[in-house]
PDB file of C-alpha atoms in Angstrom:
ATOM      1  CA  ASP A   1      46.646 -60.998  -1.555  1.00 52.00           C
ATOM      2  CA  ILE A   2      43.573 -63.138  -2.263  1.00 55.00           C
ATOM      3  CA  ASN A   3      40.435 -62.644  -0.189  1.00 58.00           C
ATOM      4  CA  TYR A   4      38.807 -65.912   0.944  1.00 60.00           C
ATOM      5  CA  GLU A   5      36.157 -64.427   3.231  1.00 71.00           C
ATOM      6  CA  THR A   6      32.494 -65.161   2.641  1.00 79.00           C
ATOM      7  CA  THR A   7      30.117 -62.615   1.183  1.00 81.00           C
ATOM      8  CA  LEU A   8      28.671 -62.068   4.669  1.00 82.00           C
ATOM      9  CA  GLU A   9      32.124 -61.342   6.117  1.00 81.00           C
ATOM     10  CA  ASN A  10      32.871 -58.959   3.250  1.00 79.00           C
ATOM     11  CA  LEU A  11      29.509 -57.254   3.759  1.00 82.00           C
ATOM     12  CA  ASN A  12      30.441 -56.763   7.401  1.00 76.00           C
ATOM     13  CA  SER A  13      33.557 -54.904   6.216  1.00 77.00           C
ATOM     14  CA  LEU A  14      31.471 -52.848   3.765  1.00 76.00           C
ATOM     15  CA  LEU A  15      29.160 -51.753   6.592  1.00 74.00           C
ATOM     16  CA  SER A  16      31.863 -50.021   8.560  1.00 64.00           C
ATOM     17  CA  GLY A  17      30.852 -48.918  12.019  1.00 60.00           C
ATOM     18  CA  SER A  18      28.775 -51.964  12.872  1.00 66.00           C
ATOM     19  CA  ASN A  19      29.552 -55.623  13.326  1.00 70.00           C
ATOM     20  CA  ILE A  20      26.728 -57.674  11.830  1.00 66.00           C
ATOM     21  CA  LEU A  21      28.446 -60.880  12.869  1.00 71.00           C
ATOM     22  CA  ASP A  22      27.878 -60.204  16.590  1.00 75.00           C
ATOM     23  CA  ASP A  23      24.367 -61.562  16.882  1.00 74.00           C
ATOM     24  CA  ILE A  24      22.403 -64.304  15.178  1.00 77.00           C
ATOM     25  CA  GLU A  25      19.497 -62.015  14.212  1.00 79.00           C
ATOM     26  CA  SER A  26      21.805 -59.733  12.252  1.00 78.00           C
ATOM     27  CA  ILE A  27      23.500 -62.681  10.598  1.00 81.00           C
ATOM     28  CA  GLU A  28      20.145 -64.142   9.533  1.00 86.00           C
ATOM     29  CA  LYS A  29      18.873 -60.751   8.296  1.00 86.00           C
ATOM     30  CA  TYR A  30      21.933 -60.070   6.168  1.00 87.00           C
ATOM     31  CA  GLU A  31      22.144 -63.643   4.877  1.00 90.00           C
ATOM     32  CA  GLN A  32      18.545 -63.198   3.705  1.00 92.00           C
ATOM     33  CA  ILE A  33      19.403 -59.886   2.036  1.00 92.00           C
ATOM     34  CA  ILE A  34      22.363 -61.511   0.269  1.00 92.00           C
ATOM     35  CA  SER A  35      20.159 -64.394  -0.861  1.00 94.00           C
ATOM     36  CA  ASN A  36      17.407 -62.052  -2.106  1.00 96.00           C
ATOM     37  CA  VAL A  37      19.907 -59.901  -4.000  1.00 96.00           C
ATOM     38  CA  LEU A  38      21.484 -62.916  -5.676  1.00 96.00           C
ATOM     39  CA  THR A  39      18.107 -64.420  -6.619  1.00 96.00           C
ATOM     40  CA  PHE A  40      17.013 -61.109  -8.108  1.00 97.00           C
ATOM     41  CA  LEU A  41      20.286 -60.546  -9.917  1.00 96.00           C
ATOM     42  CA  MET A  42      20.376 -64.001 -11.479  1.00 96.00           C
ATOM     43  CA  TYR A  43      16.744 -63.655 -12.562  1.00 96.00           C
ATOM     44  CA  VAL A  44      17.468 -60.304 -14.232  1.00 95.00           C
ATOM     45  CA  GLU A  45      20.502 -61.786 -15.984  1.00 95.00           C
ATOM     46  CA  GLU A  46      18.502 -64.733 -17.321  1.00 94.00           C
ATOM     47  CA  ASN A  47      15.219 -62.936 -18.095  1.00 94.00           C
ATOM     48  CA  GLY A  48      16.053 -59.268 -18.630  1.00 92.00           C
ATOM     49  CA  VAL A  49      13.080 -56.927 -18.868  1.00 93.00           C
ATOM     50  CA  ASP A  50      10.644 -59.809 -18.278  1.00 94.00           C
ATOM     51  CA  THR A  51      11.712 -59.535 -14.616  1.00 94.00           C
ATOM     52  CA  LEU A  52       9.336 -56.557 -14.321  1.00 94.00           C
ATOM     53  CA  ILE A  53       6.418 -58.999 -14.100  1.00 95.00           C
ATOM     54  CA  TYR A  54       7.767 -60.372 -10.805  1.00 94.00           C
ATOM     55  CA  MET A  55       9.078 -57.174  -9.198  1.00 94.00           C
ATOM     56  CA  LYS A  56       6.653 -57.246  -6.263  1.00 93.00           C
ATOM     57  CA  LYS A  57       7.784 -60.713  -5.238  1.00 93.00           C
ATOM     58  CA  MET A  58      11.460 -60.325  -6.114  1.00 94.00           C
ATOM     59  CA  TRP A  59      12.201 -56.737  -5.072  1.00 95.00           C
ATOM     60  CA  TYR A  60       9.441 -54.535  -3.619  1.00 94.00           C
ATOM     61  CA  ASN A  61       8.630 -56.964  -0.776  1.00 94.00           C
ATOM     62  CA  ASN A  62      12.299 -57.544   0.078  1.00 94.00           C
ATOM     63  CA  PHE A  63      13.799 -54.053  -0.181  1.00 92.00           C
ATOM     64  CA  SER A  64      10.998 -51.742   0.873  1.00 87.00           C
ATOM     65  CA  ASN A  65      13.015 -49.135   2.752  1.00 89.00           C
ATOM     66  CA  ARG A  66      15.724 -46.832   1.464  1.00 89.00           C
ATOM     67  CA  ASP A  67      18.561 -48.324   3.550  1.00 88.00           C
ATOM     68  CA  ASP A  68      17.874 -51.872   2.346  1.00 90.00           C
ATOM     69  CA  PHE A  69      17.529 -50.599  -1.218  1.00 92.00           C
ATOM     70  CA  VAL A  70      20.909 -48.835  -1.104  1.00 91.00           C
ATOM     71  CA  LEU A  71      22.532 -51.882   0.505  1.00 91.00           C
ATOM     72  CA  ALA A  72      21.111 -54.124  -2.232  1.00 94.00           C
ATOM     73  CA  MET A  73      22.470 -51.756  -4.888  1.00 94.00           C
ATOM     74  CA  GLN A  74      25.908 -51.884  -3.230  1.00 93.00           C
ATOM     75  CA  LEU A  75      25.810 -55.685  -3.223  1.00 94.00           C
ATOM     76  CA  ILE A  76      24.790 -55.798  -6.885  1.00 96.00           C
ATOM     77  CA  GLU A  77      27.573 -53.362  -7.760  1.00 96.00           C
ATOM     78  CA  GLN A  78      30.088 -55.545  -5.897  1.00 95.00           C
ATOM     79  CA  PHE A  79      28.770 -58.590  -7.774  1.00 96.00           C
ATOM     80  CA  TYR A  80      29.281 -56.938 -11.160  1.00 97.00           C
ATOM     81  CA  TYR A  81      32.779 -55.847 -10.092  1.00 96.00           C
ATOM     82  CA  ASP A  82      33.446 -59.513  -9.315  1.00 96.00           C
ATOM     83  CA  VAL A  83      32.197 -60.461 -12.780  1.00 96.00           C
ATOM     84  CA  LEU A  84      34.551 -57.855 -14.229  1.00 96.00           C
ATOM     85  CA  LYS A  85      37.393 -59.375 -12.192  1.00 95.00           C
ATOM     86  CA  CYS A  86      36.440 -62.837 -13.464  1.00 95.00           C
ATOM     87  CA  LYS A  87      36.586 -61.601 -17.058  1.00 94.00           C
ATOM     88  CA  SER A  88      39.984 -60.052 -16.284  1.00 94.00           C
ATOM     89  CA  ASN A  89      41.227 -63.241 -14.615  1.00 93.00           C
ATOM     90  CA  ILE A  90      41.604 -61.557 -11.197  1.00 90.00           C
ATOM     91  CA  LYS A  91      40.771 -63.913  -8.335  1.00 86.00           C
ATOM     92  CA  ASN A  92      40.026 -61.523  -5.454  1.00 87.00           C
ATOM     93  CA  TYR A  93      36.226 -61.543  -5.057  1.00 90.00           C
ATOM     94  CA  PHE A  94      33.716 -59.925  -2.710  1.00 90.00           C
ATOM     95  CA  TRP A  95      31.211 -62.731  -3.432  1.00 91.00           C
ATOM     96  CA  ASN A  96      33.747 -65.533  -2.776  1.00 89.00           C
ATOM     97  CA  ASP A  97      31.090 -68.105  -1.987  1.00 90.00           C
ATOM     98  CA  LYS A  98      29.198 -67.471  -5.257  1.00 92.00           C
ATOM     99  CA  LEU A  99      31.853 -68.312  -7.849  1.00 92.00           C
ATOM    100  CA  ASP A 100      29.500 -70.396 -10.024  1.00 95.00           C
ATOM    101  CA  GLU A 101      27.069 -67.483 -10.294  1.00 95.00           C
ATOM    102  CA  ILE A 102      29.904 -65.060 -11.084  1.00 95.00           C
ATOM    103  CA  ALA A 103      31.169 -67.368 -13.846  1.00 95.00           C
ATOM    104  CA  SER A 104      27.643 -67.792 -15.232  1.00 96.00           C
ATOM    105  CA  VAL A 105      27.039 -64.032 -15.461  1.00 96.00           C
ATOM    106  CA  SER A 106      30.511 -63.585 -16.922  1.00 95.00           C
ATOM    107  CA  ARG A 107      29.625 -65.984 -19.752  1.00 95.00           C
ATOM    108  CA  LEU A 108      26.352 -64.132 -20.435  1.00 93.00           C
ATOM    109  CA  ASN A 109      27.953 -60.683 -20.759  1.00 94.00           C
ATOM    110  CA  SER A 110      30.647 -58.914 -22.713  1.00 94.00           C
ATOM    111  CA  LEU A 111      33.202 -56.740 -20.968  1.00 94.00           C
ATOM    112  CA  ILE A 112      31.468 -53.587 -22.224  1.00 94.00           C
ATOM    113  CA  SER A 113      28.109 -54.882 -20.996  1.00 95.00           C
ATOM    114  CA  ILE A 114      29.496 -55.452 -17.479  1.00 96.00           C
ATOM    115  CA  ILE A 115      31.034 -51.978 -17.384  1.00 96.00           C
ATOM    116  CA  ASN A 116      27.703 -50.474 -18.484  1.00 96.00           C
ATOM    117  CA  LYS A 117      25.869 -52.445 -15.791  1.00 96.00           C
ATOM    118  CA  ILE A 118      28.260 -51.225 -13.109  1.00 96.00           C
ATOM    119  CA  GLU A 119      27.584 -47.661 -14.230  1.00 97.00           C
ATOM    120  CA  ILE A 120      23.799 -48.214 -14.163  1.00 96.00           C
ATOM    121  CA  ILE A 121      23.913 -49.673 -10.642  1.00 96.00           C
ATOM    122  CA  SER A 122      26.311 -47.014  -9.356  1.00 95.00           C
ATOM    123  CA  ASN A 123      24.054 -44.242 -10.660  1.00 94.00           C
ATOM    124  CA  ALA A 124      20.966 -45.903  -9.189  1.00 93.00           C
ATOM    125  CA  SER A 125      22.690 -46.237  -5.828  1.00 90.00           C
ATOM    126  CA  GLU A 126      23.414 -42.505  -5.809  1.00 90.00           C
ATOM    127  CA  MET A 127      19.889 -41.628  -6.945  1.00 91.00           C
ATOM    128  CA  ALA A 128      18.369 -43.847  -4.241  1.00 89.00           C
ATOM    129  CA  ARG A 129      19.938 -41.624  -1.598  1.00 85.00           C
ATOM    130  CA  CYS A 130      17.793 -38.753  -2.933  1.00 85.00           C
ATOM    131  CA  ASN A 131      14.090 -38.473  -2.380  1.00 72.00           C
ATOM    132  CA  LEU A 132      13.037 -40.600  -5.354  1.00 77.00           C
ATOM    133  CA  ASN A 133      10.361 -43.237  -5.780  1.00 90.00           C
ATOM    134  CA  LEU A 134      12.395 -46.399  -5.224  1.00 92.00           C
ATOM    135  CA  ASN A 135       9.967 -48.666  -7.079  1.00 92.00           C
ATOM    136  CA  LEU A 136      10.196 -46.558 -10.228  1.00 93.00           C
ATOM    137  CA  LEU A 137      13.967 -46.380  -9.853  1.00 94.00           C
ATOM    138  CA  ILE A 138      14.422 -50.155  -9.660  1.00 94.00           C
ATOM    139  CA  ASP A 139      12.040 -50.648 -12.585  1.00 95.00           C
ATOM    140  CA  ASP A 140      14.237 -48.294 -14.623  1.00 95.00           C
ATOM    141  CA  VAL A 141      17.335 -50.203 -13.495  1.00 95.00           C
ATOM    142  CA  VAL A 142      15.849 -53.525 -14.648  1.00 95.00           C
ATOM    143  CA  ILE A 143      14.936 -52.049 -18.041  1.00 95.00           C
ATOM    144  CA  ARG A 144      18.410 -50.562 -18.487  1.00 95.00           C
ATOM    145  CA  LEU A 145      20.157 -53.765 -17.366  1.00 94.00           C
ATOM    146  CA  GLY A 146      18.004 -55.747 -19.783  1.00 91.00           C
ATOM    147  CA  GLU A 147      18.974 -53.387 -22.619  1.00 91.00           C
ATOM    148  CA  CYS A 148      22.659 -54.105 -21.927  1.00 87.00           C
ATOM    149  CA  ASN A 149      22.075 -57.736 -22.945  1.00 74.00           C
ATOM    150  CA  GLU A 150      20.383 -56.920 -26.257  1.00 63.00           C
TER     151      GLU A 150
END
């Protein structure tokens, strides 16, 4: 069964217990989060560790609280799972409306690299739930993601 829902609709399913599609403010907030995550992710994929120079603009200002940080990590993890599916020729994506970006990241990475990136993001998501400095954590994530491409 192929999923044709948009990323926002899939995010609504991921956030069980609340319906973000009920009011326009929620829709706009989560569309912005999705956009910020994708912008960040594509920048990291294209620029690797050099992304650290722009972290304030690309991450710290957009994901300043723990809940937004964890949500962003979940979205990034779902994106890399979609890239893994693309590499495996499976057509059931979470980020259905971002197929060009998925294909682009798929071309930039080996299968092993994608698996390593999923592990990095999954670990960071778990660590973010603890009482850690989120800015240092995301800096470490960017460095480790950049190393996967070398």
